[in-house]
GROMACS .gro file of C-alpha atoms in nm:
model
  443
    1UNK     CA    1   2.164  -1.147   0.040
    2UNK     CA    2   2.459  -1.075  -0.191
    3UNK     CA    3   2.549  -0.759  -0.001
    4UNK     CA    4   2.888  -0.818   0.152
    5UNK     CA    5   3.171  -0.597   0.026
    6UNK     CA    6   2.942  -0.348  -0.145
    7UNK     CA    7   2.865   0.017  -0.063
    8UNK     CA    8   2.582   0.051   0.189
    9UNK     CA    9   2.442   0.345  -0.003
   10UNK     CA   10   2.466   0.148  -0.327
   11UNK     CA   11   2.281  -0.144  -0.170
   12UNK     CA   12   2.017   0.098  -0.041
   13UNK     CA   13   1.940   0.235  -0.386
   14UNK     CA   14   1.964  -0.112  -0.539
   15UNK     CA   15   1.675  -0.216  -0.314
   16UNK     CA   16   1.457   0.096  -0.291
   17UNK     CA   17   1.441   0.191  -0.660
   18UNK     CA   18   1.284  -0.142  -0.769
   19UNK     CA   19   1.067  -0.132  -0.456
   20UNK     CA   20   0.933   0.214  -0.537
   21UNK     CA   21   0.862   0.111  -0.895
   22UNK     CA   22   0.692  -0.209  -0.779
   23UNK     CA   23   0.474  -0.023  -0.527
   24UNK     CA   24   0.392   0.242  -0.786
   25UNK     CA   25   0.292  -0.014  -1.045
   26UNK     CA   26   0.101  -0.223  -0.791
   27UNK     CA   27  -0.103   0.079  -0.683
   28UNK     CA   28  -0.197   0.151  -1.044
   29UNK     CA   29  -0.425  -0.153  -1.063
   30UNK     CA   30  -0.732   0.010  -0.909
   31UNK     CA   31  -0.657   0.348  -1.068
   32UNK     CA   32  -0.653   0.190  -1.414
   33UNK     CA   33  -0.987   0.027  -1.334
   34UNK     CA   34  -1.121   0.370  -1.238
   35UNK     CA   35  -1.002   0.537  -1.558
   36UNK     CA   36  -1.154   0.276  -1.785
   37UNK     CA   37  -1.478   0.262  -1.586
   38UNK     CA   38  -1.511   0.642  -1.596
   39UNK     CA   39  -1.451   0.647  -1.971
   40UNK     CA   40  -1.637   0.330  -2.061
   41UNK     CA   41  -1.932   0.331  -1.820
   42UNK     CA   42  -2.010   0.647  -1.616
   43UNK     CA   43  -1.906   0.872  -1.327
   44UNK     CA   44  -2.153   0.682  -1.106
   45UNK     CA   45  -1.970   0.358  -1.185
   46UNK     CA   46  -1.641   0.532  -1.103
   47UNK     CA   47  -1.781   0.626  -0.763
   48UNK     CA   48  -1.883   0.262  -0.712
   49UNK     CA   49  -1.523   0.153  -0.769
   50UNK     CA   50  -1.414   0.406  -0.506
   51UNK     CA   51  -1.684   0.285  -0.265
   52UNK     CA   52  -1.544  -0.066  -0.315
   53UNK     CA   53  -1.183   0.035  -0.255
   54UNK     CA   54  -1.186  -0.037   0.121
   55UNK     CA   55  -1.241  -0.403   0.035
   56UNK     CA   56  -0.943  -0.415  -0.202
   57UNK     CA   57  -0.739  -0.216   0.048
   58UNK     CA   58  -0.843  -0.458   0.323
   59UNK     CA   59  -0.715  -0.755   0.123
   60UNK     CA   60  -0.391  -0.578   0.051
   61UNK     CA   61  -0.347  -0.468   0.414
   62UNK     CA   62  -0.371  -0.827   0.541
   63UNK     CA   63  -0.120  -0.933   0.278
   64UNK     CA   64   0.108  -0.643   0.371
   65UNK     CA   65   0.084  -0.720   0.742
   66UNK     CA   66   0.199  -1.079   0.693
   67UNK     CA   67   0.445  -0.993   0.413
   68UNK     CA   68   0.636  -0.731   0.612
   69UNK     CA   69   0.626  -0.936   0.931
   70UNK     CA   70   0.742  -1.246   0.747
   71UNK     CA   71   1.013  -1.062   0.553
   72UNK     CA   72   1.151  -0.908   0.872
   73UNK     CA   73   1.181  -1.248   1.042
   74UNK     CA   74   1.325  -1.417   0.733
   75UNK     CA   75   1.585  -1.142   0.679
   76UNK     CA   76   1.691  -1.157   1.045
   77UNK     CA   77   1.719  -1.537   1.029
   78UNK     CA   78   1.929  -1.515   0.712
   79UNK     CA   79   2.151  -1.257   0.884
   80UNK     CA   80   2.194  -1.504   1.171
   81UNK     CA   81   2.276  -1.788   0.930
   82UNK     CA   82   1.955  -1.990   0.998
   83UNK     CA   83   1.848  -2.050   0.638
   84UNK     CA   84   1.643  -2.365   0.692
   85UNK     CA   85   1.440  -2.197   0.964
   86UNK     CA   86   1.388  -1.900   0.729
   87UNK     CA   87   1.244  -2.136   0.465
   88UNK     CA   88   1.004  -2.286   0.718
   89UNK     CA   89   0.881  -1.942   0.827
   90UNK     CA   90   0.831  -1.844   0.461
   91UNK     CA   91   0.630  -2.159   0.381
   92UNK     CA   92   0.412  -2.133   0.690
   93UNK     CA   93   0.328  -1.774   0.596
   94UNK     CA   94   0.202  -1.878   0.252
   95UNK     CA   95  -0.016  -2.151   0.405
   96UNK     CA   96  -0.169  -1.908   0.657
   97UNK     CA   97  -0.247  -1.652   0.385
   98UNK     CA   98  -0.418  -1.917   0.171
   99UNK     CA   99  -0.646  -2.014   0.459
  100UNK     CA  100  -0.735  -1.653   0.544
  101UNK     CA  101  -0.807  -1.560   0.181
  102UNK     CA  102  -1.046  -1.851   0.127
  103UNK     CA  103  -1.235  -1.758   0.444
  104UNK     CA  104  -1.266  -1.393   0.333
  105UNK     CA  105  -1.389  -1.492  -0.013
  106UNK     CA  106  -1.669  -1.712   0.122
  107UNK     CA  107  -1.776  -1.455   0.381
  108UNK     CA  108  -1.797  -1.164   0.134
  109UNK     CA  109  -1.989  -1.360  -0.129
  110UNK     CA  110  -2.246  -1.476   0.128
  111UNK     CA  111  -2.307  -1.121   0.260
  112UNK     CA  112  -2.242  -0.931  -0.064
  113UNK     CA  113  -2.529  -0.679  -0.058
  114UNK     CA  114  -2.509  -0.594   0.315
  115UNK     CA  115  -2.134  -0.554   0.276
  116UNK     CA  116  -2.171  -0.319  -0.021
  117UNK     CA  117  -2.425  -0.106   0.168
  118UNK     CA  118  -2.196  -0.099   0.472
  119UNK     CA  119  -1.922   0.047   0.253
  120UNK     CA  120  -2.156   0.332   0.163
  121UNK     CA  121  -2.325   0.222  -0.158
  122UNK     CA  122  -2.647   0.415  -0.218
  123UNK     CA  123  -2.936   0.273  -0.423
  124UNK     CA  124  -2.788   0.442  -0.729
  125UNK     CA  125  -2.441   0.297  -0.673
  126UNK     CA  126  -2.534  -0.045  -0.529
  127UNK     CA  127  -2.562  -0.249  -0.854
  128UNK     CA  128  -2.216  -0.139  -0.968
  129UNK     CA  129  -2.062  -0.193  -0.623
  130UNK     CA  130  -2.205  -0.545  -0.593
  131UNK     CA  131  -2.081  -0.630  -0.940
  132UNK     CA  132  -1.728  -0.505  -0.870
  133UNK     CA  133  -1.690  -0.659  -0.522
  134UNK     CA  134  -1.853  -0.986  -0.624
  135UNK     CA  135  -1.607  -1.024  -0.912
  136UNK     CA  136  -1.300  -0.930  -0.706
  137UNK     CA  137  -1.380  -1.156  -0.408
  138UNK     CA  138  -1.294  -1.492  -0.575
  139UNK     CA  139  -0.949  -1.351  -0.651
  140UNK     CA  140  -0.876  -1.276  -0.283
  141UNK     CA  141  -0.608  -1.551  -0.266
  142UNK     CA  142  -0.422  -1.394  -0.558
  143UNK     CA  143  -0.448  -1.047  -0.399
  144UNK     CA  144  -0.306  -1.166  -0.067
  145UNK     CA  145  -0.033  -1.391  -0.202
  146UNK     CA  146   0.099  -1.158  -0.471
  147UNK     CA  147   0.237  -0.893  -0.238
  148UNK     CA  148   0.377  -1.149   0.004
  149UNK     CA  149   0.569  -1.314  -0.280
  150UNK     CA  150   0.682  -0.976  -0.413
  151UNK     CA  151   0.824  -0.877  -0.073
  152UNK     CA  152   1.003  -1.210  -0.022
  153UNK     CA  153   1.168  -1.195  -0.366
  154UNK     CA  154   1.325  -0.865  -0.257
  155UNK     CA  155   1.434  -1.023   0.070
  156UNK     CA  156   1.580  -1.309  -0.135
  157UNK     CA  157   1.805  -1.056  -0.308
  158UNK     CA  158   1.614  -1.005  -0.635
  159UNK     CA  159   1.443  -0.662  -0.611
  160UNK     CA  160   1.463  -0.601  -0.988
  161UNK     CA  161   1.291  -0.931  -1.061
  162UNK     CA  162   1.006  -0.833  -0.830
  163UNK     CA  163   0.965  -0.508  -1.026
  164UNK     CA  164   0.959  -0.692  -1.358
  165UNK     CA  165   0.688  -0.931  -1.241
  166UNK     CA  166   0.470  -0.654  -1.095
  167UNK     CA  167   0.509  -0.448  -1.412
  168UNK     CA  168   0.406  -0.745  -1.628
  169UNK     CA  169   0.091  -0.780  -1.419
  170UNK     CA  170   0.007  -0.411  -1.449
  171UNK     CA  171   0.055  -0.410  -1.825
  172UNK     CA  172  -0.168  -0.716  -1.857
  173UNK     CA  173  -0.428  -0.537  -1.643
  174UNK     CA  174  -0.427  -0.238  -1.880
  175UNK     CA  175  -0.471  -0.458  -2.187
  176UNK     CA  176  -0.751  -0.661  -2.026
  177UNK     CA  177  -0.924  -0.344  -1.900
  178UNK     CA  178  -0.924  -0.202  -2.251
  179UNK     CA  179  -1.064  -0.522  -2.399
  180UNK     CA  180  -1.318  -0.607  -2.130
  181UNK     CA  181  -1.449  -0.256  -2.059
  182UNK     CA  182  -1.416  -0.059  -2.384
  183UNK     CA  183  -1.415  -0.328  -2.654
  184UNK     CA  184  -1.634  -0.606  -2.515
  185UNK     CA  185  -1.851  -0.378  -2.298
  186UNK     CA  186  -1.837  -0.585  -1.980
  187UNK     CA  187  -1.850  -0.270  -1.765
  188UNK     CA  188  -1.757  -0.276  -1.397
  189UNK     CA  189  -1.738  -0.656  -1.394
  190UNK     CA  190  -1.483  -0.644  -1.676
  191UNK     CA  191  -1.262  -0.402  -1.483
  192UNK     CA  192  -1.267  -0.621  -1.173
  193UNK     CA  193  -1.208  -0.936  -1.377
  194UNK     CA  194  -0.910  -0.777  -1.552
  195UNK     CA  195  -0.750  -0.694  -1.219
  196UNK     CA  196  -0.815  -1.039  -1.074
  197UNK     CA  197  -0.673  -1.222  -1.376
  198UNK     CA  198  -0.365  -1.000  -1.374
  199UNK     CA  199  -0.297  -1.072  -1.008
  200UNK     CA  200  -0.341  -1.446  -1.062
  201UNK     CA  201  -0.102  -1.442  -1.358
  202UNK     CA  202   0.170  -1.274  -1.151
  203UNK     CA  203   0.138  -1.551  -0.889
  204UNK     CA  204   0.254  -1.799  -1.155
  205UNK     CA  205   0.567  -1.591  -1.217
  206UNK     CA  206   0.644  -1.573  -0.845
  207UNK     CA  207   0.606  -1.950  -0.810
  208UNK     CA  208   0.843  -1.998  -1.102
  209UNK     CA  209   1.109  -1.814  -0.900
  210UNK     CA  210   1.058  -1.985  -0.565
  211UNK     CA  211   1.026  -2.333  -0.718
  212UNK     CA  212   1.330  -2.277  -0.941
  213UNK     CA  213   1.701  -2.283  -0.870
  214UNK     CA  214   1.751  -1.912  -0.804
  215UNK     CA  215   1.777  -1.761  -0.461
  216UNK     CA  216   1.803  -1.894  -0.108
  217UNK     CA  217   1.439  -1.885   0.004
  218UNK     CA  218   1.252  -2.206  -0.083
  219UNK     CA  219   0.937  -2.395   0.011
  220UNK     CA  220   1.001  -2.656   0.278
  221UNK     CA  221   0.814  -2.878   0.520
  222UNK     CA  222   0.712  -2.707   0.840
  223UNK     CA  223   0.527  -2.765   1.163
  224UNK     CA  224   0.275  -2.493   1.240
  225UNK     CA  225   0.427  -2.260   1.500
  226UNK     CA  226   0.180  -2.009   1.646
  227UNK     CA  227   0.445  -1.792   1.819
  228UNK     CA  228   0.596  -1.723   1.475
  229UNK     CA  229   0.258  -1.605   1.347
  230UNK     CA  230   0.224  -1.374   1.649
  231UNK     CA  231   0.574  -1.240   1.586
  232UNK     CA  232   0.487  -1.180   1.221
  233UNK     CA  233   0.173  -0.993   1.311
  234UNK     CA  234   0.359  -0.776   1.561
  235UNK     CA  235   0.635  -0.691   1.313
  236UNK     CA  236   0.398  -0.623   1.024
  237UNK     CA  237   0.129  -0.448   1.226
  238UNK     CA  238   0.245  -0.093   1.146
  239UNK     CA  239   0.246  -0.155   0.769
  240UNK     CA  240  -0.083  -0.343   0.782
  241UNK     CA  241  -0.243  -0.074   0.994
  242UNK     CA  242  -0.118   0.196   0.757
  243UNK     CA  243  -0.276   0.024   0.459
  244UNK     CA  244  -0.596  -0.083   0.636
  245UNK     CA  245  -0.641   0.263   0.782
  246UNK     CA  246  -0.630   0.395   0.427
  247UNK     CA  247  -0.941   0.191   0.354
  248UNK     CA  248  -1.109   0.312   0.672
  249UNK     CA  249  -1.025   0.672   0.587
  250UNK     CA  250  -1.173   0.632   0.239
  251UNK     CA  251  -1.488   0.506   0.411
  252UNK     CA  252  -1.504   0.803   0.652
  253UNK     CA  253  -1.415   1.055   0.383
  254UNK     CA  254  -1.700   0.923   0.168
  255UNK     CA  255  -1.943   0.953   0.459
  256UNK     CA  256  -1.826   1.304   0.552
  257UNK     CA  257  -1.840   1.427   0.193
  258UNK     CA  258  -2.193   1.295   0.148
  259UNK     CA  259  -2.300   1.465   0.471
  260UNK     CA  260  -2.123   1.801   0.448
  261UNK     CA  261  -2.070   1.863   0.076
  262UNK     CA  262  -2.249   1.663  -0.198
  263UNK     CA  263  -2.255   1.336  -0.388
  264UNK     CA  264  -2.077   1.505  -0.681
  265UNK     CA  265  -1.781   1.575  -0.453
  266UNK     CA  266  -1.737   1.198  -0.419
  267UNK     CA  267  -1.607   1.201  -0.776
  268UNK     CA  268  -1.348   1.462  -0.675
  269UNK     CA  269  -1.241   1.253  -0.379
  270UNK     CA  270  -1.225   0.940  -0.594
  271UNK     CA  271  -0.965   1.110  -0.814
  272UNK     CA  272  -0.776   1.236  -0.508
  273UNK     CA  273  -0.778   0.894  -0.340
  274UNK     CA  274  -0.627   0.729  -0.648
  275UNK     CA  275  -0.340   0.977  -0.660
  276UNK     CA  276  -0.296   0.964  -0.282
  277UNK     CA  277  -0.272   0.585  -0.295
  278UNK     CA  278  -0.004   0.598  -0.565
  279UNK     CA  279   0.203   0.859  -0.380
  280UNK     CA  280   0.181   0.698  -0.035
  281UNK     CA  281   0.252   0.354  -0.180
  282UNK     CA  282   0.559   0.494  -0.355
  283UNK     CA  283   0.677   0.638  -0.023
  284UNK     CA  284   0.608   0.300   0.133
  285UNK     CA  285   0.835   0.161  -0.138
  286UNK     CA  286   1.126   0.349   0.021
  287UNK     CA  287   1.049   0.201   0.363
  288UNK     CA  288   0.985  -0.148   0.229
  289UNK     CA  289   1.289  -0.139   0.001
  290UNK     CA  290   1.515  -0.057   0.296
  291UNK     CA  291   1.342  -0.306   0.528
  292UNK     CA  292   1.530  -0.624   0.425
  293UNK     CA  293   1.862  -0.438   0.456
  294UNK     CA  294   1.783  -0.290   0.797
  295UNK     CA  295   1.652  -0.621   0.930
  296UNK     CA  296   1.952  -0.806   0.788
  297UNK     CA  297   2.206  -0.577   0.957
  298UNK     CA  298   1.995  -0.571   1.272
  299UNK     CA  299   2.018  -0.950   1.279
  300UNK     CA  300   2.397  -0.922   1.240
  301UNK     CA  301   2.414  -0.672   1.526
  302UNK     CA  302   2.544  -0.384   1.309
  303UNK     CA  303   2.318  -0.113   1.450
  304UNK     CA  304   2.510   0.184   1.302
  305UNK     CA  305   2.435   0.061   0.951
  306UNK     CA  306   2.066   0.046   1.043
  307UNK     CA  307   2.072   0.410   1.144
  308UNK     CA  308   2.260   0.511   0.829
  309UNK     CA  309   1.996   0.337   0.621
  310UNK     CA  310   1.730   0.535   0.807
  311UNK     CA  311   1.913   0.854   0.716
  312UNK     CA  312   1.922   0.759   0.349
  313UNK     CA  313   1.551   0.679   0.364
  314UNK     CA  314   1.457   1.015   0.513
  315UNK     CA  315   1.663   1.208   0.259
  316UNK     CA  316   1.509   1.009  -0.025
  317UNK     CA  317   1.156   1.065   0.108
  318UNK     CA  318   1.220   1.441   0.137
  319UNK     CA  319   1.334   1.467  -0.226
  320UNK     CA  320   1.049   1.248  -0.349
  321UNK     CA  321   0.785   1.436  -0.145
  322UNK     CA  322   0.887   1.777  -0.277
  323UNK     CA  323   0.908   1.656  -0.636
  324UNK     CA  324   0.572   1.476  -0.637
  325UNK     CA  325   0.390   1.762  -0.461
  326UNK     CA  326   0.521   2.015  -0.713
  327UNK     CA  327   0.436   1.785  -1.003
  328UNK     CA  328   0.082   1.719  -0.881
  329UNK     CA  329   0.020   2.088  -0.812
  330UNK     CA  330   0.125   2.194  -1.162
  331UNK     CA  331  -0.039   1.899  -1.332
  332UNK     CA  332  -0.364   1.899  -1.133
  333UNK     CA  333  -0.584   1.998  -1.427
  334UNK     CA  334  -0.436   1.725  -1.648
  335UNK     CA  335  -0.483   1.459  -1.381
  336UNK     CA  336  -0.848   1.554  -1.331
  337UNK     CA  337  -0.905   1.557  -1.707
  338UNK     CA  338  -0.791   1.192  -1.733
  339UNK     CA  339  -1.095   1.092  -1.528
  340UNK     CA  340  -1.359   1.351  -1.616
  341UNK     CA  341  -1.279   1.454  -1.970
  342UNK     CA  342  -1.487   1.731  -2.127
  343UNK     CA  343  -1.837   1.844  -2.033
  344UNK     CA  344  -1.785   1.850  -1.654
  345UNK     CA  345  -1.644   2.203  -1.623
  346UNK     CA  346  -1.769   2.298  -1.276
  347UNK     CA  347  -1.687   1.960  -1.126
  348UNK     CA  348  -1.342   1.969  -1.287
  349UNK     CA  349  -1.267   2.316  -1.149
  350UNK     CA  350  -1.376   2.214  -0.801
  351UNK     CA  351  -1.175   1.892  -0.822
  352UNK     CA  352  -0.858   2.079  -0.923
  353UNK     CA  353  -0.896   2.324  -0.632
  354UNK     CA  354  -0.947   2.065  -0.359
  355UNK     CA  355  -0.685   1.838  -0.513
  356UNK     CA  356  -0.423   2.112  -0.474
  357UNK     CA  357  -0.517   2.148  -0.107
  358UNK     CA  358  -0.504   1.776  -0.034
  359UNK     CA  359  -0.164   1.711  -0.192
  360UNK     CA  360   0.012   1.947   0.052
  361UNK     CA  361  -0.001   1.656   0.297
  362UNK     CA  362   0.251   1.471   0.076
  363UNK     CA  363   0.524   1.703   0.202
  364UNK     CA  364   0.510   1.545   0.548
  365UNK     CA  365   0.380   1.194   0.478
  366UNK     CA  366   0.710   1.049   0.357
  367UNK     CA  367   0.892   1.116   0.685
  368UNK     CA  368   0.625   0.940   0.889
  369UNK     CA  369   0.611   0.639   0.656
  370UNK     CA  370   0.990   0.591   0.652
  371UNK     CA  371   1.032   0.633   1.029
  372UNK     CA  372   0.747   0.390   1.095
  373UNK     CA  373   0.906   0.141   0.854
  374UNK     CA  374   1.240   0.174   1.030
  375UNK     CA  375   1.096   0.086   1.369
  376UNK     CA  376   0.915  -0.214   1.217
  377UNK     CA  377   1.241  -0.332   1.057
  378UNK     CA  378   1.420  -0.344   1.394
  379UNK     CA  379   1.122  -0.515   1.560
  380UNK     CA  380   1.003  -0.211   1.757
  381UNK     CA  381   0.648  -0.309   1.668
  382UNK     CA  382   0.474  -0.094   1.930
  383UNK     CA  383   0.636   0.231   1.816
  384UNK     CA  384   0.589   0.148   1.448
  385UNK     CA  385   0.221   0.068   1.500
  386UNK     CA  386   0.168   0.386   1.703
  387UNK     CA  387   0.312   0.599   1.422
  388UNK     CA  388   0.092   0.424   1.167
  389UNK     CA  389  -0.223   0.460   1.376
  390UNK     CA  390  -0.159   0.829   1.446
  391UNK     CA  391  -0.084   0.935   1.089
  392UNK     CA  392  -0.338   0.725   0.905
  393UNK     CA  393  -0.631   0.702   1.144
  394UNK     CA  394  -0.639   0.870   1.486
  395UNK     CA  395  -0.494   1.212   1.401
  396UNK     CA  396  -0.672   1.220   1.067
  397UNK     CA  397  -1.016   1.154   1.214
  398UNK     CA  398  -0.964   1.400   1.500
  399UNK     CA  399  -0.833   1.671   1.266
  400UNK     CA  400  -1.120   1.613   1.024
  401UNK     CA  401  -1.376   1.645   1.302
  402UNK     CA  402  -1.220   1.967   1.434
  403UNK     CA  403  -1.178   2.131   1.094
  404UNK     CA  404  -1.530   2.038   0.980
  405UNK     CA  405  -1.664   2.184   1.304
  406UNK     CA  406  -1.485   2.514   1.238
  407UNK     CA  407  -1.484   2.543   0.858
  408UNK     CA  408  -1.760   2.306   0.747
  409UNK     CA  409  -1.709   2.077   0.448
  410UNK     CA  410  -1.404   2.273   0.330
  411UNK     CA  411  -1.215   2.153   0.636
  412UNK     CA  412  -1.224   1.794   0.506
  413UNK     CA  413  -0.961   1.870   0.243
  414UNK     CA  414  -0.718   2.028   0.495
  415UNK     CA  415  -0.737   1.742   0.749
  416UNK     CA  416  -0.460   1.523   0.597
  417UNK     CA  417  -0.202   1.805   0.612
  418UNK     CA  418  -0.280   1.879   0.976
  419UNK     CA  419  -0.274   1.509   1.068
  420UNK     CA  420   0.066   1.448   0.906
  421UNK     CA  421   0.205   1.747   1.097
  422UNK     CA  422   0.080   1.606   1.427
  423UNK     CA  423   0.235   1.269   1.347
  424UNK     CA  424   0.575   1.419   1.261
  425UNK     CA  425   0.597   1.554   1.615
  426UNK     CA  426   0.539   1.206   1.756
  427UNK     CA  427   0.777   1.040   1.506
  428UNK     CA  428   1.065   1.275   1.586
  429UNK     CA  429   1.006   1.224   1.957
  430UNK     CA  430   1.013   0.846   1.905
  431UNK     CA  431   1.347   0.874   1.723
  432UNK     CA  432   1.485   1.088   2.002
  433UNK     CA  433   1.387   0.827   2.259
  434UNK     CA  434   1.561   0.557   2.056
  435UNK     CA  435   1.873   0.773   2.031
  436UNK     CA  436   1.859   0.772   1.652
  437UNK     CA  437   1.930   1.143   1.594
  438UNK     CA  438   2.049   1.181   1.240
  439UNK     CA  439   2.291   1.457   1.337
  440UNK     CA  440   2.499   1.206   1.533
  441UNK     CA  441   2.547   0.975   1.236
  442UNK     CA  442   2.850   1.025   1.013
  443UNK     CA  443   2.830   0.922   0.651
   0.00000   0.00000   0.00000
C-alpha cells in the first residue's frame, strides 16, 4: 500500500482528505438534481425527488455494505502478503454486485407504481416520483459498482485518483442537469438521466485503472466462495446499515411530517436531508479513509497503530463537526434560498428555523460514525453494526416518538440531536470494553 517508512499521521491525512472530498462530491449528485428540479420544474417535483431518495440510498447502501466489507478483507489480505487471494475476493465482489443490481432493476420496474406509493408518493407527487425512479432504476448497476470501485482504488493506494474520478462524474452531472432540465426541458426525467449517465461514465474510468498497469489489485479468475461473501457482509454491515437507515429515516420523517405538521414542511425537510446527507457522508469519509490503513495494520498485527489512527479520526471529526455546524448555522438562510428562491417567504423562514435546530446533531454524529468505522475496520462487526443501528435507526425512531408525544410536530426536528447523544454513550462504553481509551495512547 506504499506506506512503509512514512509518518502514520501523514498516511492518515493522505487517505482521509481525498476520501472526504470523494464522499462530499458523491453525495452532491442527488442534491444537484434537487436544485435543478426546484428551479426548473417546481417545489412539488423537488418533494418527489426527496420521496424517491430512499431508493437511491438503498442502492448506495448495498454498494457500501459490499464495498467496505470487501475493502476490509482485501486490505487485511494485502497486509498478510496474500495478493492473489485479495484479487480473487475483489473480482468475486464485482460479480456479486452485478447480479444483485440486475435483480433490483427488474423488480423495481415491474412494481414501479406500488413502489412509489410505498415510499410515500401522494396523487400529486406520484407522476414525478414514477418518472424519477423509473429513470434511475436501469442505472442500478452503475450506482452499485461505482462506490465499490472507488473504495477499492483507495485500498489499492490511490486515494487521490478516486477523488479525481468522483469529481469528474459530479461535474458531468451538473452539466447534464443544466442541459436536460433547464435547457432541453426534460424535467424530473432529465435530472435522473443526468445522474445515471454520470455514474456510468465514472465506471469506465474505474475500469481503466483496474485493467491497466497501475496498482496491485486486479481482476482474476475465481471460484465462488460463499463464506467470503458472508464475511464481507458482516464487515460491511455497519456502514451499509448506516446508509440504509438514512433512507428509512427519510421515509419515516416524511410520514411524520405529513401527519403532524404539513405537506409544505416536506420541502423544508427535503432541504435539510440534502445537507444532512452531505455532512454525514463527509464524516463517513473520515472513517472510510482510515479504514484501509486500520485494516492493513490490523492484518499485520500492529494494534497500537490501529488505536492511534482511531485517535486521529476522532480529533478530525471533532474539528469538522464544529466547523460545519457553525457554517450551516450562519449560512442557513443562503442554503434555503438556493432551493426556494424568492416568493416563498413564510416557508423560507420556517425552513431556516428548523434547519438550525436539526444541524445541532452534527456536533455528535462524527464521533459515532468514526467509532463505528473503527470497529468495522478491525472486524468487530457486531459492535460496529450495533452503533450504526442505534444512531441511525433505533434511537432516532424512539426519540422521535417520545418528543412528538411531548412537544408535537416540533419534536421531530430535535430527535436527531437526542439520538446522537444516546449513541455516544453506547459508543464510548464499547470503546471502554475494547480497552481503546484514547488517554492511554501516546502520540
